[in-house]
Structure formats: structure tokens, C-alpha cells
Amino acid sequence: MRSPLLDLHGAVAADAPDQDVAAHYGEPAQEQRALETGAGFVDRSNRGVVRVSGPDRLSWLHSLLSQRLDALAPHEPTQALLLDANGRIEHHLHLVDDGEAVLAHVEPGTAPALVAFLDRMRFMLRVEVADVTAEYAAVTGPATFEGVAFPDVAGLTTTLIPRAALGSSDLRPAGLWAYEALRIEAHVPRFGRDTDERAIPHEMGWIETAVHLHKGCYRGQETVARVENLGRPPRRLTFLHLDGSVDRLPAHGDPVEIPGGRTVGFVGSAARHRELGPVALALVKRNVPVDADLLAGGVAAAQEVVVPPDTGANAEIALRRQPARRA
């Protein structure tokens, strides 16, 4: 669903899967500054929105997803994963219950498949599932929008507002590049960009935010429990400081190599941060030394640990979150 904000002067559409919103409006660095200082907002109206209603909704979702939801308090936002039978991530949900229904926002283009799966799992339970993407638009910025709110990176808030209200704010529009730079700086992965079809929760650091380790059975729980008890997930998410003298960013999916040309992973997201310069997130093999110099799509890169190699085995997952920046 193409955003009307793409018609604003200077708007440049982002690359797939975000082609329906703006990458920037002609001044990426200034837009990032506006977003950081609370003077801007990002149009993320391409995100899918799913509504689950009915008296059995929380206990039912609790049985399907990785998060404990059976006692979720009204208006308390959380995150959850839908895993396959082998513990691989199929969907990442940001969700909140308003006392009458659960609203969840998900990656662009993924709502129909999620709704189809959930619909098949209803059986005789008192739940209804609907794709309501046409009714809601996600915007990220200061907590000044009226709607269903979710905490986001760098002190920002993502709010689901009526789609008809998109563009009514007096704040400066900032493109998706501005948000992505802050997300990468905060070491927060994005499903479908920083993951692949084999990604599991421990590799991405989602254990601390989207998985409850002591809840009842759900699909894929065996893999989560095994890695938590024994450790040694196959791969780990890492943050990359890229060589700023190169005039390009590595593309999504570009190989990550160690000296000598051996491929040890792939680039997920990359962006230009107005203070840090070019940065990226990558998924690499667990046994890659954390101090090894890397090449990301041919660009020299230094690592900063996000998920440590010894994740699991009941170890504490101490992700190195960056504090919100101030102007």
C-alpha cells in the first residue's frame, strides 16, 4: 500500500521490501537529527497489522508463540516469535492487548501469511483473526501520536494510528534511512533483513525480548531449550563498523569474509549514521573470533559484539545496547 508521503517534495522510495515508503526526503543526515531530537517522525506505514479478538485470544496466542501471553496486562506491549517445528523464526510480532483485542505489527508483506496460519489454528476456540493493515499505519517518532503505542529504539515510540491520519503531524518527515541508522546503532535486528530461513532466536539475541524461557509448550520450544541448556548456537549477530573511506555500503545478503576469502556469514542491514559513519549488522558463524577483521561485501569492517559466542548454556545474554543519543 503506497504511502501518500511519497508524494512530498524530495521523497525517494526505499528499496524492497520498503518500496512503499520513503528512504529519505532529500536530506538524510538532517532527517536523522530531527528524529533523534524529537522533531521528526518516520513513515513506516508499509508494516502489516494483524488483529486477534475473542475471549480466548491470549491463552490461544500463548500456546502458539514464544512469549508468555496468558497473563498479559492490557496496554502492556511485548514481542513474540512464531517458530517452525525446528525452532527457526517464521514471524516476529510487536503486540499489545487493549482489553478487547490484540493488535500486532509485523514486517511488510508478512501479515497475509501470518493471518492464514493463525486462521488454520483456531479450531473451536473463540478467536477471530483479521489483517487490518488497510486500517492502520505505523509511525515512529516521539510519543506524541494518539494510537496504540510500542517502545522502539533510541527512546522512540512506534504508534499505530488510523491510516487516514497519516501525514497530519506537524513534525518533520524523516525517511526510513534515518530510522535504520538508529536501529543498527542500537544493535536491534530486523526479521527478514538480518535473519534468513535458518535463523533461531538465540542467534539474534531475541531471547531477552521475545522469548519466555519458563512458559508451557509451543512449536519450536525444543530448539530454544536445547540451546539455552547446552549453548553453542551455530551463528551470532554482530555489529560492524565499516570503512568510511569507501563510497558504498554493502548490500543486503553480501558475503562476510575473513582474510583469505573464506565466507563466514552475510550482511543484513547497513546504513550511514550521521555520527558513527557507515555501520551494519551481520550474521556470522559462532566460532569467528570477536576481534577478527572482516570484509563485508568487500568493505573492511571491525566487529562489536552483540550476541556473544557463549550464548546459551544458561549464560546471561548481555546485549550491548547503545543509549539514546541526544543532540
PDB file of N, CA and C in Angstrom, residues 24-85:
ATOM      1  N   HIS A  24      14.280   8.576   2.099  1.00  0.00           N
ATOM      2  CA  HIS A  24      14.634   9.906   2.593  1.00  0.00           C
ATOM      3  C   HIS A  24      13.851  10.945   1.793  1.00  0.00           C
ATOM      4  N   TYR A  25      13.921  12.186   2.260  1.00  0.00           N
ATOM      5  CA  TYR A  25      13.233  13.302   1.617  1.00  0.00           C
ATOM      6  C   TYR A  25      14.239  14.343   1.130  1.00  0.00           C
ATOM      7  N   GLY A  26      15.458  13.888   0.832  1.00  0.00           N
ATOM      8  CA  GLY A  26      16.470  14.748   0.244  1.00  0.00           C
ATOM      9  C   GLY A  26      17.576  15.176   1.173  1.00  0.00           C
ATOM     10  N   GLU A  27      17.376  15.009   2.501  1.00  0.00           N
ATOM     11  CA  GLU A  27      18.387  15.432   3.476  1.00  0.00           C
ATOM     12  C   GLU A  27      18.520  14.369   4.574  1.00  0.00           C
ATOM     13  N   PRO A  28      19.121  13.224   4.272  1.00  0.00           N
ATOM     14  CA  PRO A  28      19.142  12.101   5.226  1.00  0.00           C
ATOM     15  C   PRO A  28      19.764  12.442   6.577  1.00  0.00           C
ATOM     16  N   ALA A  29      20.895  13.148   6.584  1.00  0.00           N
ATOM     17  CA  ALA A  29      21.554  13.457   7.859  1.00  0.00           C
ATOM     18  C   ALA A  29      20.693  14.369   8.720  1.00  0.00           C
ATOM     19  N   GLN A  30      20.101  15.407   8.109  1.00  0.00           N
ATOM     20  CA  GLN A  30      19.244  16.316   8.858  1.00  0.00           C
ATOM     21  C   GLN A  30      17.977  15.606   9.343  1.00  0.00           C
ATOM     22  N   GLU A  31      17.485  14.686   8.544  1.00  0.00           N
ATOM     23  CA  GLU A  31      16.301  13.923   8.947  1.00  0.00           C
ATOM     24  C   GLU A  31      16.609  13.042  10.159  1.00  0.00           C
ATOM     25  N   GLN A  32      17.796  12.450  10.180  1.00  0.00           N
ATOM     26  CA  GLN A  32      18.175  11.638  11.332  1.00  0.00           C
ATOM     27  C   GLN A  32      18.290  12.505  12.581  1.00  0.00           C
ATOM     28  N   ARG A  33      18.868  13.672  12.431  1.00  0.00           N
ATOM     29  CA  ARG A  33      18.973  14.578  13.576  1.00  0.00           C
ATOM     30  C   ARG A  33      17.588  14.968  14.090  1.00  0.00           C
ATOM     31  N   ALA A  34      16.675  15.262  13.185  1.00  0.00           N
ATOM     32  CA  ALA A  34      15.313  15.622  13.595  1.00  0.00           C
ATOM     33  C   ALA A  34      14.651  14.468  14.343  1.00  0.00           C
ATOM     34  N   LEU A  35      14.881  13.256  13.881  1.00  0.00           N
ATOM     35  CA  LEU A  35      14.298  12.093  14.536  1.00  0.00           C
ATOM     36  C   LEU A  35      14.883  11.919  15.938  1.00  0.00           C
ATOM     37  N   GLU A  36      16.188  12.092  16.068  1.00  0.00           N
ATOM     38  CA  GLU A  36      16.850  11.936  17.362  1.00  0.00           C
ATOM     39  C   GLU A  36      16.406  12.990  18.371  1.00  0.00           C
ATOM     40  N   THR A  37      16.120  14.188  17.911  1.00  0.00           N
ATOM     41  CA  THR A  37      15.786  15.282  18.825  1.00  0.00           C
ATOM     42  C   THR A  37      14.290  15.421  19.081  1.00  0.00           C
ATOM     43  N   GLY A  38      13.494  14.516  18.529  1.00  0.00           N
ATOM     44  CA  GLY A  38      12.054  14.572  18.745  1.00  0.00           C
ATOM     45  C   GLY A  38      11.322  15.516  17.826  1.00  0.00           C
ATOM     46  N   ALA A  39      12.018  16.010  16.792  1.00  0.00           N
ATOM     47  CA  ALA A  39      11.391  16.945  15.867  1.00  0.00           C
ATOM     48  C   ALA A  39      10.927  16.272  14.580  1.00  0.00           C
ATOM     49  N   GLY A  40      11.130  14.971  14.468  1.00  0.00           N
ATOM     50  CA  GLY A  40      10.765  14.273  13.246  1.00  0.00           C
ATOM     51  C   GLY A  40      10.073  12.956  13.524  1.00  0.00           C
ATOM     52  N   PHE A  41       9.495  12.381  12.484  1.00  0.00           N
ATOM     53  CA  PHE A  41       8.873  11.058  12.587  1.00  0.00           C
ATOM     54  C   PHE A  41       9.135  10.298  11.294  1.00  0.00           C
ATOM     55  N   VAL A  42       9.069   8.983  11.383  1.00  0.00           N
ATOM     56  CA  VAL A  42       9.306   8.120  10.236  1.00  0.00           C
ATOM     57  C   VAL A  42       8.010   7.426   9.833  1.00  0.00           C
ATOM     58  N   ASP A  43       7.695   7.509   8.572  1.00  0.00           N
ATOM     59  CA  ASP A  43       6.553   6.798   7.988  1.00  0.00           C
ATOM     60  C   ASP A  43       6.942   5.330   7.801  1.00  0.00           C
ATOM     61  N   ARG A  44       6.330   4.455   8.592  1.00  0.00           N
ATOM     62  CA  ARG A  44       6.544   3.005   8.449  1.00  0.00           C
ATOM     63  C   ARG A  44       5.205   2.330   8.154  1.00  0.00           C
ATOM     64  N   SER A  45       4.387   3.017   7.352  1.00  0.00           N
ATOM     65  CA  SER A  45       3.034   2.551   7.095  1.00  0.00           C
ATOM     66  C   SER A  45       2.977   1.321   6.207  1.00  0.00           C
ATOM     67  N   ASN A  46       4.152   0.845   5.735  1.00  0.00           N
ATOM     68  CA  ASN A  46       4.168  -0.394   4.959  1.00  0.00           C
ATOM     69  C   ASN A  46       4.148  -1.622   5.852  1.00  0.00           C
ATOM     70  N   ARG A  47       4.273  -1.454   7.149  1.00  0.00           N
ATOM     71  CA  ARG A  47       4.238  -2.607   8.043  1.00  0.00           C
ATOM     72  C   ARG A  47       2.834  -3.196   8.104  1.00  0.00           C
ATOM     73  N   GLY A  48       2.773  -4.525   8.224  1.00  0.00           N
ATOM     74  CA  GLY A  48       1.492  -5.199   8.333  1.00  0.00           C
ATOM     75  C   GLY A  48       0.927  -5.095   9.731  1.00  0.00           C
ATOM     76  N   VAL A  49      -0.395  -5.106   9.845  1.00  0.00           N
ATOM     77  CA  VAL A  49      -1.063  -5.041  11.143  1.00  0.00           C
ATOM     78  C   VAL A  49      -2.105  -6.157  11.212  1.00  0.00           C
ATOM     79  N   VAL A  50      -2.057  -6.922  12.291  1.00  0.00           N
ATOM     80  CA  VAL A  50      -2.952  -8.066  12.492  1.00  0.00           C
ATOM     81  C   VAL A  50      -3.735  -7.851  13.780  1.00  0.00           C
ATOM     82  N   ARG A  51      -5.030  -8.155  13.739  1.00  0.00           N
ATOM     83  CA  ARG A  51      -5.896  -8.034  14.915  1.00  0.00           C
ATOM     84  C   ARG A  51      -6.431  -9.411  15.290  1.00  0.00           C
ATOM     85  N   VAL A  52      -6.303  -9.744  16.583  1.00  0.00           N
ATOM     86  CA  VAL A  52      -6.840 -11.005  17.107  1.00  0.00           C
ATOM     87  C   VAL A  52      -7.809 -10.662  18.230  1.00  0.00           C
ATOM     88  N   SER A  53      -9.064 -11.034  18.069  1.00  0.00           N
ATOM     89  CA  SER A  53     -10.090 -10.725  19.063  1.00  0.00           C
ATOM     90  C   SER A  53     -10.723 -12.019  19.561  1.00  0.00           C
ATOM     91  N   GLY A  54     -11.591 -11.881  20.561  1.00  0.00           N
ATOM     92  CA  GLY A  54     -12.276 -13.036  21.132  1.00  0.00           C
ATOM     93  C   GLY A  54     -11.771 -13.352  22.524  1.00  0.00           C
ATOM     94  N   PRO A  55     -12.607 -13.946  23.359  1.00  0.00           N
ATOM     95  CA  PRO A  55     -12.243 -14.184  24.767  1.00  0.00           C
ATOM     96  C   PRO A  55     -11.095 -15.150  24.972  1.00  0.00           C
ATOM     97  N   ASP A  56     -10.790 -16.007  23.992  1.00  0.00           N
ATOM     98  CA  ASP A  56      -9.703 -16.977  24.144  1.00  0.00           C
ATOM     99  C   ASP A  56      -8.390 -16.496  23.535  1.00  0.00           C
ATOM    100  N   ARG A  57      -8.326 -15.221  23.106  1.00  0.00           N
ATOM    101  CA  ARG A  57      -7.203 -14.775  22.288  1.00  0.00           C
ATOM    102  C   ARG A  57      -5.847 -14.906  22.979  1.00  0.00           C
ATOM    103  N   LEU A  58      -5.752 -14.526  24.268  1.00  0.00           N
ATOM    104  CA  LEU A  58      -4.449 -14.522  24.928  1.00  0.00           C
ATOM    105  C   LEU A  58      -3.960 -15.938  25.236  1.00  0.00           C
ATOM    106  N   SER A  59      -4.824 -16.778  25.740  1.00  0.00           N
ATOM    107  CA  SER A  59      -4.404 -18.160  26.025  1.00  0.00           C
ATOM    108  C   SER A  59      -4.066 -18.887  24.732  1.00  0.00           C
ATOM    109  N   TRP A  60      -4.783 -18.572  23.666  1.00  0.00           N
ATOM    110  CA  TRP A  60      -4.522 -19.208  22.369  1.00  0.00           C
ATOM    111  C   TRP A  60      -3.183 -18.758  21.797  1.00  0.00           C
ATOM    112  N   LEU A  61      -2.928 -17.463  21.784  1.00  0.00           N
ATOM    113  CA  LEU A  61      -1.643 -16.970  21.301  1.00  0.00           C
ATOM    114  C   LEU A  61      -0.496 -17.455  22.185  1.00  0.00           C
ATOM    115  N   HIS A  62      -0.748 -17.567  23.482  1.00  0.00           N
ATOM    116  CA  HIS A  62       0.257 -18.089  24.407  1.00  0.00           C
ATOM    117  C   HIS A  62       0.695 -19.494  23.993  1.00  0.00           C
ATOM    118  N   SER A  63      -0.240 -20.297  23.499  1.00  0.00           N
ATOM    119  CA  SER A  63       0.082 -21.676  23.115  1.00  0.00           C
ATOM    120  C   SER A  63       0.825 -21.765  21.789  1.00  0.00           C
ATOM    121  N   LEU A  64       0.814 -20.687  21.006  1.00  0.00           N
ATOM    122  CA  LEU A  64       1.408 -20.722  19.673  1.00  0.00           C
ATOM    123  C   LEU A  64       2.735 -19.979  19.587  1.00  0.00           C
ATOM    124  N   LEU A  65       2.908 -18.935  20.377  1.00  0.00           N
ATOM    125  CA  LEU A  65       4.053 -18.038  20.241  1.00  0.00           C
ATOM    126  C   LEU A  65       5.058 -18.248  21.369  1.00  0.00           C
ATOM    127  N   SER A  66       6.238 -17.638  21.206  1.00  0.00           N
ATOM    128  CA  SER A  66       7.338 -17.856  22.132  1.00  0.00           C
ATOM    129  C   SER A  66       7.235 -17.070  23.429  1.00  0.00           C
ATOM    130  N   GLN A  67       6.364 -16.079  23.481  1.00  0.00           N
ATOM    131  CA  GLN A  67       6.253 -15.210  24.648  1.00  0.00           C
ATOM    132  C   GLN A  67       5.127 -15.678  25.562  1.00  0.00           C
ATOM    133  N   ARG A  68       5.258 -15.399  26.859  1.00  0.00           N
ATOM    134  CA  ARG A  68       4.150 -15.675  27.771  1.00  0.00           C
ATOM    135  C   ARG A  68       3.094 -14.594  27.606  1.00  0.00           C
ATOM    136  N   LEU A  69       1.895 -14.992  27.203  1.00  0.00           N
ATOM    137  CA  LEU A  69       0.836 -14.034  26.890  1.00  0.00           C
ATOM    138  C   LEU A  69      -0.451 -14.293  27.650  1.00  0.00           C
ATOM    139  N   ASP A  70      -0.533 -15.401  28.368  1.00  0.00           N
ATOM    140  CA  ASP A  70      -1.800 -15.749  29.014  1.00  0.00           C
ATOM    141  C   ASP A  70      -2.186 -14.764  30.109  1.00  0.00           C
ATOM    142  N   ALA A  71      -1.199 -14.085  30.680  1.00  0.00           N
ATOM    143  CA  ALA A  71      -1.494 -13.109  31.725  1.00  0.00           C
ATOM    144  C   ALA A  71      -1.066 -11.705  31.316  1.00  0.00           C
ATOM    145  N   LEU A  72      -1.002 -11.440  30.018  1.00  0.00           N
ATOM    146  CA  LEU A  72      -0.571 -10.138  29.540  1.00  0.00           C
ATOM    147  C   LEU A  72      -1.564  -9.062  29.967  1.00  0.00           C
ATOM    148  N   ALA A  73      -1.052  -8.020  30.619  1.00  0.00           N
ATOM    149  CA  ALA A  73      -1.921  -6.940  31.094  1.00  0.00           C
ATOM    150  C   ALA A  73      -2.338  -6.051  29.935  1.00  0.00           C
ATOM    151  N   PRO A  74      -3.526  -5.453  30.004  1.00  0.00           N
ATOM    152  CA  PRO A  74      -3.962  -4.527  28.955  1.00  0.00           C
ATOM    153  C   PRO A  74      -2.974  -3.375  28.775  1.00  0.00           C
ATOM    154  N   HIS A  75      -2.721  -3.045  27.524  1.00  0.00           N
ATOM    155  CA  HIS A  75      -1.869  -1.923  27.128  1.00  0.00           C
ATOM    156  C   HIS A  75      -0.389  -2.127  27.474  1.00  0.00           C
ATOM    157  N   GLU A  76       0.013  -3.365  27.736  1.00  0.00           N
ATOM    158  CA  GLU A  76       1.421  -3.673  28.013  1.00  0.00           C
ATOM    159  C   GLU A  76       2.061  -4.258  26.750  1.00  0.00           C
ATOM    160  N   PRO A  77       2.877  -3.492  26.035  1.00  0.00           N
ATOM    161  CA  PRO A  77       3.449  -4.003  24.787  1.00  0.00           C
ATOM    162  C   PRO A  77       4.515  -5.063  25.047  1.00  0.00           C
ATOM    163  N   THR A  78       4.630  -5.996  24.131  1.00  0.00           N
ATOM    164  CA  THR A  78       5.652  -7.022  24.218  1.00  0.00           C
ATOM    165  C   THR A  78       5.993  -7.489  22.811  1.00  0.00           C
ATOM    166  N   GLN A  79       6.930  -8.415  22.720  1.00  0.00           N
ATOM    167  CA  GLN A  79       7.321  -9.003  21.443  1.00  0.00           C
ATOM    168  C   GLN A  79       7.203 -10.516  21.534  1.00  0.00           C
ATOM    169  N   ALA A  80       7.002 -11.160  20.388  1.00  0.00           N
ATOM    170  CA  ALA A  80       6.891 -12.610  20.352  1.00  0.00           C
ATOM    171  C   ALA A  80       7.338 -13.114  18.986  1.00  0.00           C
ATOM    172  N   LEU A  81       7.713 -14.382  18.957  1.00  0.00           N
ATOM    173  CA  LEU A  81       8.128 -15.037  17.723  1.00  0.00           C
ATOM    174  C   LEU A  81       7.209 -16.210  17.422  1.00  0.00           C
ATOM    175  N   LEU A  82       6.939 -16.416  16.157  1.00  0.00           N
ATOM    176  CA  LEU A  82       6.327 -17.651  15.695  1.00  0.00           C
ATOM    177  C   LEU A  82       7.447 -18.479  15.080  1.00  0.00           C
ATOM    178  N   LEU A  83       7.670 -19.670  15.627  1.00  0.00           N
ATOM    179  CA  LEU A  83       8.751 -20.548  15.181  1.00  0.00           C
ATOM    180  C   LEU A  83       8.185 -21.733  14.428  1.00  0.00           C
ATOM    181  N   ASP A  84       9.029 -22.345  13.591  1.00  0.00           N
ATOM    182  CA  ASP A  84       8.622 -23.601  12.981  1.00  0.00           C
ATOM    183  C   ASP A  84       8.993 -24.753  13.914  1.00  0.00           C
ATOM    184  N   ALA A  85       8.748 -25.978  13.479  1.00  0.00           N
ATOM    185  CA  ALA A  85       8.969 -27.134  14.345  1.00  0.00           C
ATOM    186  C   ALA A  85      10.428 -27.317  14.727  1.00  0.00           C
TER     187      ALA A  85
END
